[in-house]
Coordinates of C-alpha atoms in Angstrom, one line a residue:
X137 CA 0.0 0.0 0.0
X138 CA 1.2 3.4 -1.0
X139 CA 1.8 6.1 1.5
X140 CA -0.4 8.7 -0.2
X141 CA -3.4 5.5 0.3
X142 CA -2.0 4.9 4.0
X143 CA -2.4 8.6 4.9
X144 CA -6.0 9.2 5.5
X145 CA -6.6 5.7 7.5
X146 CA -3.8 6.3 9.5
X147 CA -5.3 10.4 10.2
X148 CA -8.5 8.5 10.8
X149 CA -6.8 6.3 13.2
X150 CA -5.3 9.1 15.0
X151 CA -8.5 11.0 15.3
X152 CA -10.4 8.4 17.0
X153 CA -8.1 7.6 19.3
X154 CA -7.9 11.2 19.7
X155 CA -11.5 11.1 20.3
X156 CA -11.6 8.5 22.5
X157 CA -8.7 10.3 25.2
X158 CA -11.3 13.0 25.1
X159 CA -14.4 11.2 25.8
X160 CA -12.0 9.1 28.7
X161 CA -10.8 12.9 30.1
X162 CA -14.4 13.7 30.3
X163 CA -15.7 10.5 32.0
X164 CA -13.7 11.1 34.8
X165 CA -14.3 14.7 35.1
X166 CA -18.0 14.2 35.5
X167 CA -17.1 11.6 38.4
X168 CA -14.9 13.8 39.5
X169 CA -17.8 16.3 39.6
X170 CA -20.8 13.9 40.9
X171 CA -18.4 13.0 44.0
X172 CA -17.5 16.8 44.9
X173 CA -21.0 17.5 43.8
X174 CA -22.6 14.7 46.1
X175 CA -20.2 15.7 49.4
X176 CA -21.8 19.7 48.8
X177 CA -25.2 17.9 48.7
X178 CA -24.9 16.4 52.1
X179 CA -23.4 19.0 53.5
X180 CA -25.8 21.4 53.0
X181 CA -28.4 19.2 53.5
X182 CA -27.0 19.2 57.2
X183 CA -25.9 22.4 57.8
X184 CA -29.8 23.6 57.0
X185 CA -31.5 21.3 58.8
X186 CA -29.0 21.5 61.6
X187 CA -29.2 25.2 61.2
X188 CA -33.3 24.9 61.8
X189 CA -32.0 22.9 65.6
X190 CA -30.5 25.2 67.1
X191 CA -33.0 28.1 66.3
X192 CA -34.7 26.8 68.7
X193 CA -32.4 24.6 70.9
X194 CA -29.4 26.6 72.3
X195 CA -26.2 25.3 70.6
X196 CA -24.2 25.5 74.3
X197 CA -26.8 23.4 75.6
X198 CA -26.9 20.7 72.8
X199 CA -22.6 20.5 73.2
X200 CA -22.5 20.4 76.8
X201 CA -25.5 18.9 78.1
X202 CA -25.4 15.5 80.5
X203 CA -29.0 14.3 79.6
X204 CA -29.9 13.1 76.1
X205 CA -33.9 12.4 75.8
X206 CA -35.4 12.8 72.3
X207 CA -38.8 11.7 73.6
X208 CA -40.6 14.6 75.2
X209 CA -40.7 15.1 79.0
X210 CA -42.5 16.9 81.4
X211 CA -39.8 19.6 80.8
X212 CA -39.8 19.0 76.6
X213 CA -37.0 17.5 74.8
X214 CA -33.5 17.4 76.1
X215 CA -30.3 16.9 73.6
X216 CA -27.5 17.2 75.9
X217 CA -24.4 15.2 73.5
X218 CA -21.9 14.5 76.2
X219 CA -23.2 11.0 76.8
X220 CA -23.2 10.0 73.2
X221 CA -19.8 11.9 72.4
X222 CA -18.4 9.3 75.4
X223 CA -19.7 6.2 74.4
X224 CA -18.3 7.4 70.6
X225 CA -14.9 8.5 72.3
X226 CA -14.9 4.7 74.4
X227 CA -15.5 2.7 71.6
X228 CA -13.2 4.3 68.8
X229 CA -10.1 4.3 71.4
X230 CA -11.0 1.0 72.8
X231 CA -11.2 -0.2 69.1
X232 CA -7.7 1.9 68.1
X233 CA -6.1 0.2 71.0
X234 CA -6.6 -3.6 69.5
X235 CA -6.4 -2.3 65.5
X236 CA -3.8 -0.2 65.2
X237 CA -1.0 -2.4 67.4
X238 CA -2.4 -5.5 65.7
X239 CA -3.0 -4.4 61.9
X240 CA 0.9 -2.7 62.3
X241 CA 2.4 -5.9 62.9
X242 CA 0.5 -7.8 60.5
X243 CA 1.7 -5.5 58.2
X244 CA 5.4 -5.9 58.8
X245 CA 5.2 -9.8 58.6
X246 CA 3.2 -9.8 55.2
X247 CA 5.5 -6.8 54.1
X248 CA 8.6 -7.9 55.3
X249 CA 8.9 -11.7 56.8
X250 CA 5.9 -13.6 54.9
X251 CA 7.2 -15.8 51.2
X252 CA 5.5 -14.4 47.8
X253 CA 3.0 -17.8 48.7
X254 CA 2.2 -17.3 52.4
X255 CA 1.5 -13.6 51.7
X256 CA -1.1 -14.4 48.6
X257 CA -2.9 -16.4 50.9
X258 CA -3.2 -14.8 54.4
X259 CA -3.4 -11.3 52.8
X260 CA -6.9 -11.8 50.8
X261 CA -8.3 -14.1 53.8
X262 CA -7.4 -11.5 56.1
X263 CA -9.2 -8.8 53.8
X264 CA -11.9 -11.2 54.2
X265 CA -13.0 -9.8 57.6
X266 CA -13.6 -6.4 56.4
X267 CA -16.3 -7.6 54.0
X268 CA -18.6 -9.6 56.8
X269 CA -21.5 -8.0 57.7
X270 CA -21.1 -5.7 60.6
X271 CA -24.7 -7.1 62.5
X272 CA -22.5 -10.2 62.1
X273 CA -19.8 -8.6 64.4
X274 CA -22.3 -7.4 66.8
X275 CA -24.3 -10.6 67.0
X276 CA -20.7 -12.4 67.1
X277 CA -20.2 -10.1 70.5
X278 CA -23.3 -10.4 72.2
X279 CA -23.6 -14.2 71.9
X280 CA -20.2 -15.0 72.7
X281 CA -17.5 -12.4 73.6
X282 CA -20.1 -10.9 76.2
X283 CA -20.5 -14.3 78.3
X284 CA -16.6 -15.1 77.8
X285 CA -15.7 -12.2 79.5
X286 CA -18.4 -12.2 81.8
X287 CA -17.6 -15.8 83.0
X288 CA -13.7 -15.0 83.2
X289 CA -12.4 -11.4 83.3
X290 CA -15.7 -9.3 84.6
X291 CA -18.3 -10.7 86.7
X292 CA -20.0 -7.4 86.4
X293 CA -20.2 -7.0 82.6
X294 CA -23.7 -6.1 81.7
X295 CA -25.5 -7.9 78.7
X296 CA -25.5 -4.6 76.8
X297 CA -22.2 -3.6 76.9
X298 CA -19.0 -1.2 75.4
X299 CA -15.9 -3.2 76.2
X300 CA -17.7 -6.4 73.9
X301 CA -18.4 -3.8 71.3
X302 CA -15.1 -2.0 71.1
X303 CA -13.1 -5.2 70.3
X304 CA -15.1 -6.1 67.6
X305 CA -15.0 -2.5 65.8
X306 CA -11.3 -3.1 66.6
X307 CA -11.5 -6.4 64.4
X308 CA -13.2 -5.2 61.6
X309 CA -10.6 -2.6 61.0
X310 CA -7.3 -4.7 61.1
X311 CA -8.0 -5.1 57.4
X312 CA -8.1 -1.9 57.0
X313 CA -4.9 -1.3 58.9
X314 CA -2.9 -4.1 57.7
X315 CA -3.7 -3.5 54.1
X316 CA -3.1 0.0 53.2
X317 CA 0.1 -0.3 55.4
X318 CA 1.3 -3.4 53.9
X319 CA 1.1 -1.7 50.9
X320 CA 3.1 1.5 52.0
X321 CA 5.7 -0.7 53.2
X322 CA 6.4 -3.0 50.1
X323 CA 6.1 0.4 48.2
X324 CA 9.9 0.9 49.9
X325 CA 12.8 0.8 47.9
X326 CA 14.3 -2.5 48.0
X327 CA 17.7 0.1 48.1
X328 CA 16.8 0.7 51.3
X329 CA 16.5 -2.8 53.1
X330 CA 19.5 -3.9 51.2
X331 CA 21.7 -0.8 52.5
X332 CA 20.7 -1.4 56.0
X333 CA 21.7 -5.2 55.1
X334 CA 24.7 -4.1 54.7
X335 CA 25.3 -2.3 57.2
X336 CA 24.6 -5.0 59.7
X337 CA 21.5 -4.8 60.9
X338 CA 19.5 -7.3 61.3
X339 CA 15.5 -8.5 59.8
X340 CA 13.9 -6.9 62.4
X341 CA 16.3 -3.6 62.8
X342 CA 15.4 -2.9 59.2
X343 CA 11.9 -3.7 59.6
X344 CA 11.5 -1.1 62.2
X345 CA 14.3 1.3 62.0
X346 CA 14.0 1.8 57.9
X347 CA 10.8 0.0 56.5
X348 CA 8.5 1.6 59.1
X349 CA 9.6 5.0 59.1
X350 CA 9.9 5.3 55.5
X351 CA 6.2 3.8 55.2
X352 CA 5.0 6.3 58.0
X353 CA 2.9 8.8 55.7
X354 CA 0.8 5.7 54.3
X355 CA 0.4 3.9 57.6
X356 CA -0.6 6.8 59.3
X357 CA -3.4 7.4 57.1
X358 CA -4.5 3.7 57.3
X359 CA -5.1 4.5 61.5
X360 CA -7.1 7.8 60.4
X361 CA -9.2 6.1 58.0
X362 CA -9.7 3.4 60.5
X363 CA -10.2 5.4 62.8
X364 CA -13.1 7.3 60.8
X365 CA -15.0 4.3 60.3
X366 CA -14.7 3.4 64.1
X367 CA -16.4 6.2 64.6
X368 CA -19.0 6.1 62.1
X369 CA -19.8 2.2 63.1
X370 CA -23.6 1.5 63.5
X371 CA -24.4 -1.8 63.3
X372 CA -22.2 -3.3 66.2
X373 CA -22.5 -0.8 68.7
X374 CA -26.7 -1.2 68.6
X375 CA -26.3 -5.3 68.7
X376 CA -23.4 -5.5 71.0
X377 CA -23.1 -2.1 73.5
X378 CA -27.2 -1.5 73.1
X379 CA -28.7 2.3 73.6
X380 CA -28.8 3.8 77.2
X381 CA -27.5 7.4 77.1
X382 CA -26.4 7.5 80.6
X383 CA -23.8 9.8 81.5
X384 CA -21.5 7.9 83.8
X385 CA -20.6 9.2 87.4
X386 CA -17.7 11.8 87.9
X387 CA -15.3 11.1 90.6
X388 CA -13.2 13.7 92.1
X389 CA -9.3 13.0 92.3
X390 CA -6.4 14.1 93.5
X391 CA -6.1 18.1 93.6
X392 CA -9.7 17.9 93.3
X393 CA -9.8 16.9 89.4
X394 CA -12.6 15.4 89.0
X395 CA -12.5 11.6 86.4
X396 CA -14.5 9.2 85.1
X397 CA -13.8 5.6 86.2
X398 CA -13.3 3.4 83.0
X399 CA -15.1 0.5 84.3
X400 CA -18.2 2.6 84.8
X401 CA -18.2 3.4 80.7
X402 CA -16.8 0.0 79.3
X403 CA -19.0 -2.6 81.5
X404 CA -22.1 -0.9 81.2
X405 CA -24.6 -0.2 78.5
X406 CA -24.3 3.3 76.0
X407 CA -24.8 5.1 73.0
X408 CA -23.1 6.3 70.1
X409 CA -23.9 9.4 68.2
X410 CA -24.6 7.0 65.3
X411 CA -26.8 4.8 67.1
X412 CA -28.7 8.1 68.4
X413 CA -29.3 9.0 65.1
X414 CA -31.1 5.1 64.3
X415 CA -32.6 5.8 67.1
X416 CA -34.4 9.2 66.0
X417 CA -34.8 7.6 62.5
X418 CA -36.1 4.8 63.6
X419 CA -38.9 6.5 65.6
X420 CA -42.5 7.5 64.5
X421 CA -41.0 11.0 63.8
X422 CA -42.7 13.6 61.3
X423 CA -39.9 16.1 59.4
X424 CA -40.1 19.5 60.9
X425 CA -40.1 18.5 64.5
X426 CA -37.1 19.3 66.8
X427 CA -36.0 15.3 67.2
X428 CA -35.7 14.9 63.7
X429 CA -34.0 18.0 63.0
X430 CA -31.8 16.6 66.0
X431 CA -30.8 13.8 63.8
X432 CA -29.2 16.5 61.6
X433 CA -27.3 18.0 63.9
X434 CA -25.5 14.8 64.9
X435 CA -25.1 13.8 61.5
X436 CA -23.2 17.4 61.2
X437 CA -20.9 16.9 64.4
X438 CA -19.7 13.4 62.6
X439 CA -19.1 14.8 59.5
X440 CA -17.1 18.2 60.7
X441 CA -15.2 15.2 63.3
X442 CA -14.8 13.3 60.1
X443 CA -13.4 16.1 57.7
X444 CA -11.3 16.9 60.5
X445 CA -9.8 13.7 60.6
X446 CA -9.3 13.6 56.5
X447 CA -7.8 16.8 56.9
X448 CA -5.1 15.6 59.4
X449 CA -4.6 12.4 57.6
X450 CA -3.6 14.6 53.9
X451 CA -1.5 16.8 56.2
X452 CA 0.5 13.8 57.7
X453 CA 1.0 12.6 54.1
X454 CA 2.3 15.6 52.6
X455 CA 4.1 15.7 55.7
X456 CA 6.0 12.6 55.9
X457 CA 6.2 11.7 52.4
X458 CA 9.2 10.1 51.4
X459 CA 9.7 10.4 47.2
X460 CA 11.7 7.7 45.9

Protein backbone atom coordinates (compact mmCIF):
# COMPACT_ATOMS: atom_id res chain seq x y z
CA UNK A 1 0.00 0.00 0.00
CA UNK A 2 1.25 3.35 -0.99
CA UNK A 3 1.79 6.09 1.53
CA UNK A 4 -0.42 8.68 -0.25
CA UNK A 5 -3.45 5.53 0.34
CA UNK A 6 -2.05 4.86 4.01
CA UNK A 7 -2.38 8.63 4.87
CA UNK A 8 -6.02 9.23 5.45
CA UNK A 9 -6.63 5.71 7.55
CA UNK A 10 -3.79 6.28 9.52
CA UNK A 11 -5.26 10.41 10.17
CA UNK A 12 -8.50 8.51 10.79
CA UNK A 13 -6.79 6.32 13.24
CA UNK A 14 -5.29 9.10 15.04
CA UNK A 15 -8.50 10.96 15.29
CA UNK A 16 -10.44 8.38 17.03
CA UNK A 17 -8.13 7.58 19.27
CA UNK A 18 -7.89 11.22 19.71
CA UNK A 19 -11.52 11.08 20.32
CA UNK A 20 -11.57 8.45 22.50
CA UNK A 21 -8.65 10.25 25.21
CA UNK A 22 -11.28 13.00 25.15
CA UNK A 23 -14.44 11.23 25.83
CA UNK A 24 -12.03 9.13 28.68
CA UNK A 25 -10.76 12.86 30.15
CA UNK A 26 -14.35 13.75 30.28
CA UNK A 27 -15.69 10.45 31.96
CA UNK A 28 -13.66 11.07 34.80
CA UNK A 29 -14.31 14.66 35.14
CA UNK A 30 -18.05 14.21 35.46
CA UNK A 31 -17.10 11.61 38.41
CA UNK A 32 -14.90 13.82 39.54
CA UNK A 33 -17.79 16.31 39.60
CA UNK A 34 -20.76 13.88 40.91
CA UNK A 35 -18.43 13.03 43.96
CA UNK A 36 -17.48 16.82 44.93
CA UNK A 37 -20.97 17.51 43.83
CA UNK A 38 -22.57 14.67 46.07
CA UNK A 39 -20.19 15.65 49.42
CA UNK A 40 -21.81 19.71 48.78
CA UNK A 41 -25.16 17.87 48.74
CA UNK A 42 -24.95 16.36 52.10
CA UNK A 43 -23.36 18.98 53.49
CA UNK A 44 -25.84 21.41 53.00
CA UNK A 45 -28.40 19.24 53.50
CA UNK A 46 -27.03 19.21 57.17
CA UNK A 47 -25.92 22.41 57.75
CA UNK A 48 -29.82 23.58 56.96
CA UNK A 49 -31.47 21.32 58.78
CA UNK A 50 -28.97 21.51 61.58
CA UNK A 51 -29.24 25.20 61.25
CA UNK A 52 -33.27 24.87 61.77
CA UNK A 53 -32.04 22.86 65.56
CA UNK A 54 -30.49 25.25 67.07
CA UNK A 55 -32.99 28.12 66.29
CA UNK A 56 -34.66 26.78 68.72
CA UNK A 57 -32.38 24.61 70.89
CA UNK A 58 -29.37 26.61 72.29
CA UNK A 59 -26.21 25.26 70.64
CA UNK A 60 -24.17 25.52 74.28
CA UNK A 61 -26.80 23.39 75.64
CA UNK A 62 -26.86 20.68 72.85
CA UNK A 63 -22.58 20.48 73.23
CA UNK A 64 -22.54 20.44 76.78
CA UNK A 65 -25.48 18.87 78.09
CA UNK A 66 -25.37 15.54 80.54
CA UNK A 67 -29.00 14.30 79.56
CA UNK A 68 -29.89 13.07 76.05
CA UNK A 69 -33.92 12.40 75.78
CA UNK A 70 -35.42 12.85 72.35
CA UNK A 71 -38.83 11.71 73.62
CA UNK A 72 -40.57 14.61 75.23
CA UNK A 73 -40.66 15.14 78.99
CA UNK A 74 -42.47 16.92 81.43
CA UNK A 75 -39.85 19.60 80.82
CA UNK A 76 -39.80 18.96 76.64
CA UNK A 77 -36.97 17.52 74.85
CA UNK A 78 -33.47 17.44 76.05
CA UNK A 79 -30.33 16.88 73.60
CA UNK A 80 -27.53 17.17 75.86
CA UNK A 81 -24.42 15.24 73.49
CA UNK A 82 -21.90 14.54 76.24
CA UNK A 83 -23.24 10.97 76.84
CA UNK A 84 -23.24 10.03 73.21
CA UNK A 85 -19.80 11.90 72.43
CA UNK A 86 -18.37 9.33 75.41
CA UNK A 87 -19.74 6.25 74.38
CA UNK A 88 -18.26 7.42 70.61
CA UNK A 89 -14.92 8.53 72.27
CA UNK A 90 -14.89 4.69 74.44
CA UNK A 91 -15.45 2.73 71.62
CA UNK A 92 -13.18 4.32 68.84
CA UNK A 93 -10.08 4.34 71.35
CA UNK A 94 -10.99 1.02 72.84
CA UNK A 95 -11.21 -0.17 69.13
CA UNK A 96 -7.68 1.89 68.06
CA UNK A 97 -6.08 0.25 70.98
CA UNK A 98 -6.56 -3.63 69.53
CA UNK A 99 -6.38 -2.29 65.48
CA UNK A 100 -3.78 -0.21 65.20
CA UNK A 101 -0.99 -2.43 67.42
CA UNK A 102 -2.43 -5.55 65.67
CA UNK A 103 -2.97 -4.38 61.90
CA UNK A 104 0.86 -2.74 62.33
CA UNK A 105 2.43 -5.93 62.89
CA UNK A 106 0.51 -7.81 60.48
CA UNK A 107 1.71 -5.53 58.17
CA UNK A 108 5.36 -5.86 58.82
CA UNK A 109 5.17 -9.85 58.57
CA UNK A 110 3.21 -9.79 55.24
CA UNK A 111 5.47 -6.82 54.05
CA UNK A 112 8.63 -7.91 55.30
CA UNK A 113 8.90 -11.69 56.84
CA UNK A 114 5.89 -13.63 54.86
CA UNK A 115 7.19 -15.78 51.20
CA UNK A 116 5.51 -14.35 47.83
CA UNK A 117 3.00 -17.79 48.73
CA UNK A 118 2.19 -17.34 52.44
CA UNK A 119 1.53 -13.59 51.65
CA UNK A 120 -1.07 -14.37 48.56
CA UNK A 121 -2.87 -16.44 50.86
CA UNK A 122 -3.18 -14.81 54.40
CA UNK A 123 -3.42 -11.30 52.78
CA UNK A 124 -6.89 -11.84 50.84
CA UNK A 125 -8.26 -14.13 53.82
CA UNK A 126 -7.42 -11.53 56.10
CA UNK A 127 -9.17 -8.76 53.82
CA UNK A 128 -11.94 -11.23 54.20
CA UNK A 129 -12.98 -9.85 57.56
CA UNK A 130 -13.55 -6.40 56.40
CA UNK A 131 -16.26 -7.64 54.01
CA UNK A 132 -18.57 -9.59 56.78
CA UNK A 133 -21.46 -7.97 57.69
CA UNK A 134 -21.12 -5.69 60.64
CA UNK A 135 -24.68 -7.06 62.54
CA UNK A 136 -22.52 -10.22 62.13
CA UNK A 137 -19.85 -8.60 64.43
CA UNK A 138 -22.29 -7.42 66.80
CA UNK A 139 -24.34 -10.63 66.96
CA UNK A 140 -20.71 -12.42 67.11
CA UNK A 141 -20.18 -10.11 70.50
CA UNK A 142 -23.35 -10.35 72.16
CA UNK A 143 -23.57 -14.17 71.89
CA UNK A 144 -20.18 -15.00 72.72
CA UNK A 145 -17.52 -12.40 73.55
CA UNK A 146 -20.07 -10.85 76.15
CA UNK A 147 -20.49 -14.26 78.28
CA UNK A 148 -16.60 -15.06 77.77
CA UNK A 149 -15.68 -12.16 79.45
CA UNK A 150 -18.35 -12.18 81.85
CA UNK A 151 -17.64 -15.84 82.99
CA UNK A 152 -13.72 -15.00 83.23
CA UNK A 153 -12.36 -11.44 83.33
CA UNK A 154 -15.67 -9.27 84.56
CA UNK A 155 -18.26 -10.73 86.68
CA UNK A 156 -19.96 -7.37 86.41
CA UNK A 157 -20.24 -6.97 82.56
CA UNK A 158 -23.69 -6.15 81.71
CA UNK A 159 -25.48 -7.85 78.66
CA UNK A 160 -25.50 -4.65 76.77
CA UNK A 161 -22.25 -3.59 76.85
CA UNK A 162 -19.01 -1.23 75.37
CA UNK A 163 -15.85 -3.18 76.16
CA UNK A 164 -17.69 -6.38 73.86
CA UNK A 165 -18.36 -3.76 71.34
CA UNK A 166 -15.14 -1.96 71.11
CA UNK A 167 -13.05 -5.23 70.34
CA UNK A 168 -15.12 -6.10 67.61
CA UNK A 169 -14.99 -2.47 65.76
CA UNK A 170 -11.28 -3.08 66.57
CA UNK A 171 -11.46 -6.45 64.42
CA UNK A 172 -13.19 -5.23 61.65
CA UNK A 173 -10.59 -2.57 61.04
CA UNK A 174 -7.25 -4.72 61.08
CA UNK A 175 -7.96 -5.10 57.41
CA UNK A 176 -8.12 -1.88 57.02
CA UNK A 177 -4.91 -1.26 58.88
CA UNK A 178 -2.88 -4.11 57.73
CA UNK A 179 -3.71 -3.49 54.06
CA UNK A 180 -3.13 0.03 53.23
CA UNK A 181 0.12 -0.35 55.42
CA UNK A 182 1.30 -3.38 53.92
CA UNK A 183 1.14 -1.67 50.88
CA UNK A 184 3.06 1.54 52.04
CA UNK A 185 5.73 -0.68 53.18
CA UNK A 186 6.37 -2.98 50.09
CA UNK A 187 6.09 0.44 48.24
CA UNK A 188 9.86 0.93 49.93
CA UNK A 189 12.80 0.78 47.89
CA UNK A 190 14.31 -2.52 48.04
CA UNK A 191 17.66 0.05 48.10
CA UNK A 192 16.77 0.66 51.30
CA UNK A 193 16.52 -2.75 53.07
CA UNK A 194 19.55 -3.88 51.19
CA UNK A 195 21.72 -0.81 52.47
CA UNK A 196 20.68 -1.44 56.01
CA UNK A 197 21.66 -5.22 55.10
CA UNK A 198 24.74 -4.10 54.69
CA UNK A 199 25.31 -2.26 57.17
CA UNK A 200 24.65 -5.01 59.73
CA UNK A 201 21.47 -4.78 60.89
CA UNK A 202 19.54 -7.28 61.26
CA UNK A 203 15.51 -8.47 59.78
CA UNK A 204 13.89 -6.90 62.42
CA UNK A 205 16.30 -3.60 62.76
CA UNK A 206 15.38 -2.90 59.25
CA UNK A 207 11.86 -3.67 59.56
CA UNK A 208 11.48 -1.07 62.24
CA UNK A 209 14.26 1.27 61.98
CA UNK A 210 13.96 1.77 57.90
CA UNK A 211 10.84 0.01 56.51
CA UNK A 212 8.46 1.57 59.06
CA UNK A 213 9.64 4.98 59.14
CA UNK A 214 9.91 5.33 55.51
CA UNK A 215 6.21 3.80 55.22
CA UNK A 216 4.99 6.32 57.98
CA UNK A 217 2.93 8.81 55.73
CA UNK A 218 0.85 5.73 54.33
CA UNK A 219 0.37 3.89 57.60
CA UNK A 220 -0.61 6.77 59.33
CA UNK A 221 -3.36 7.40 57.14
CA UNK A 222 -4.48 3.72 57.33
CA UNK A 223 -5.08 4.49 61.54
CA UNK A 224 -7.08 7.78 60.41
CA UNK A 225 -9.19 6.07 58.04
CA UNK A 226 -9.66 3.42 60.47
CA UNK A 227 -10.19 5.39 62.83
CA UNK A 228 -13.13 7.31 60.77
CA UNK A 229 -15.01 4.26 60.33
CA UNK A 230 -14.68 3.38 64.13
CA UNK A 231 -16.40 6.22 64.57
CA UNK A 232 -18.96 6.11 62.11
CA UNK A 233 -19.78 2.24 63.05
CA UNK A 234 -23.65 1.49 63.47
CA UNK A 235 -24.37 -1.85 63.32
CA UNK A 236 -22.20 -3.34 66.21
CA UNK A 237 -22.53 -0.85 68.67
CA UNK A 238 -26.65 -1.19 68.57
CA UNK A 239 -26.30 -5.28 68.66
CA UNK A 240 -23.43 -5.54 70.95
CA UNK A 241 -23.11 -2.07 73.49
CA UNK A 242 -27.20 -1.47 73.15
CA UNK A 243 -28.67 2.26 73.57
CA UNK A 244 -28.79 3.84 77.22
CA UNK A 245 -27.52 7.38 77.05
CA UNK A 246 -26.45 7.45 80.61
CA UNK A 247 -23.83 9.78 81.55
CA UNK A 248 -21.51 7.87 83.79
CA UNK A 249 -20.62 9.18 87.39
CA UNK A 250 -17.65 11.80 87.94
CA UNK A 251 -15.34 11.06 90.57
CA UNK A 252 -13.22 13.68 92.11
CA UNK A 253 -9.35 12.96 92.35
CA UNK A 254 -6.35 14.14 93.52
CA UNK A 255 -6.14 18.06 93.62
CA UNK A 256 -9.74 17.92 93.28
CA UNK A 257 -9.75 16.94 89.43
CA UNK A 258 -12.56 15.44 88.98
CA UNK A 259 -12.50 11.60 86.45
CA UNK A 260 -14.50 9.15 85.08
CA UNK A 261 -13.85 5.60 86.19
CA UNK A 262 -13.32 3.39 83.04
CA UNK A 263 -15.14 0.55 84.27
CA UNK A 264 -18.19 2.58 84.82
CA UNK A 265 -18.23 3.37 80.70
CA UNK A 266 -16.80 -0.01 79.30
CA UNK A 267 -19.03 -2.57 81.49
CA UNK A 268 -22.09 -0.94 81.18
CA UNK A 269 -24.57 -0.24 78.46
CA UNK A 270 -24.34 3.25 76.00
CA UNK A 271 -24.84 5.14 72.99
CA UNK A 272 -23.08 6.28 70.12
CA UNK A 273 -23.90 9.38 68.17
CA UNK A 274 -24.57 6.96 65.33
CA UNK A 275 -26.84 4.83 67.12
CA UNK A 276 -28.70 8.14 68.43
CA UNK A 277 -29.31 9.01 65.06
CA UNK A 278 -31.06 5.06 64.32
CA UNK A 279 -32.59 5.76 67.09
CA UNK A 280 -34.40 9.25 65.96
CA UNK A 281 -34.79 7.58 62.46
CA UNK A 282 -36.15 4.77 63.56
CA UNK A 283 -38.94 6.45 65.64
CA UNK A 284 -42.49 7.53 64.47
CA UNK A 285 -40.97 11.01 63.79
CA UNK A 286 -42.69 13.65 61.35
CA UNK A 287 -39.92 16.07 59.37
CA UNK A 288 -40.12 19.50 60.91
CA UNK A 289 -40.14 18.55 64.47
CA UNK A 290 -37.14 19.33 66.76
CA UNK A 291 -36.02 15.32 67.21
CA UNK A 292 -35.75 14.93 63.73
CA UNK A 293 -33.97 17.96 62.98
CA UNK A 294 -31.75 16.61 65.97
CA UNK A 295 -30.76 13.81 63.76
CA UNK A 296 -29.16 16.47 61.60
CA UNK A 297 -27.34 17.99 63.89
CA UNK A 298 -25.55 14.83 64.92
CA UNK A 299 -25.05 13.83 61.52
CA UNK A 300 -23.17 17.36 61.25
CA UNK A 301 -20.90 16.86 64.45
CA UNK A 302 -19.71 13.42 62.61
CA UNK A 303 -19.14 14.77 59.54
CA UNK A 304 -17.09 18.20 60.68
CA UNK A 305 -15.22 15.19 63.30
CA UNK A 306 -14.76 13.26 60.05
CA UNK A 307 -13.43 16.09 57.71
CA UNK A 308 -11.26 16.85 60.51
CA UNK A 309 -9.76 13.71 60.60
CA UNK A 310 -9.33 13.60 56.52
CA UNK A 311 -7.78 16.83 56.89
CA UNK A 312 -5.08 15.57 59.39
CA UNK A 313 -4.61 12.43 57.56
CA UNK A 314 -3.60 14.60 53.91
CA UNK A 315 -1.46 16.84 56.22
CA UNK A 316 0.47 13.77 57.65
CA UNK A 317 1.01 12.57 54.14
CA UNK A 318 2.31 15.64 52.59
CA UNK A 319 4.13 15.65 55.67
CA UNK A 320 5.99 12.62 55.88
CA UNK A 321 6.16 11.69 52.39
CA UNK A 322 9.19 10.11 51.41
CA UNK A 323 9.73 10.39 47.17
CA UNK A 324 11.72 7.70 45.89
Amino acid sequence: MSDASATPDLQRSRGIEALKERSYGSFFVVCAVITVLTTIAIFVTLLSDATAFFSEYAIADFLTGTTWSPNPRGDGYIFGILPLVIGTITVTLMAALVALPIGTLTAIYLSEYASTRVRSVLKPMLEILAGIPTVVYGYFALVYITPVLKATLFPSLQTFNALSASLMIGIMIIPMVSSISEDAMSAVPDELRQAGYGLGATKYEVSTKIVLPAAMSGIASSYILAISRAIGETMIVVVAMGSQATFPEVYTGLGGIPYIHPGDVLLESGMTITVAMVNIAGGDLTGGTLPYDAMFALGLLLFVVTLVLNVISDWIAQRYREEY
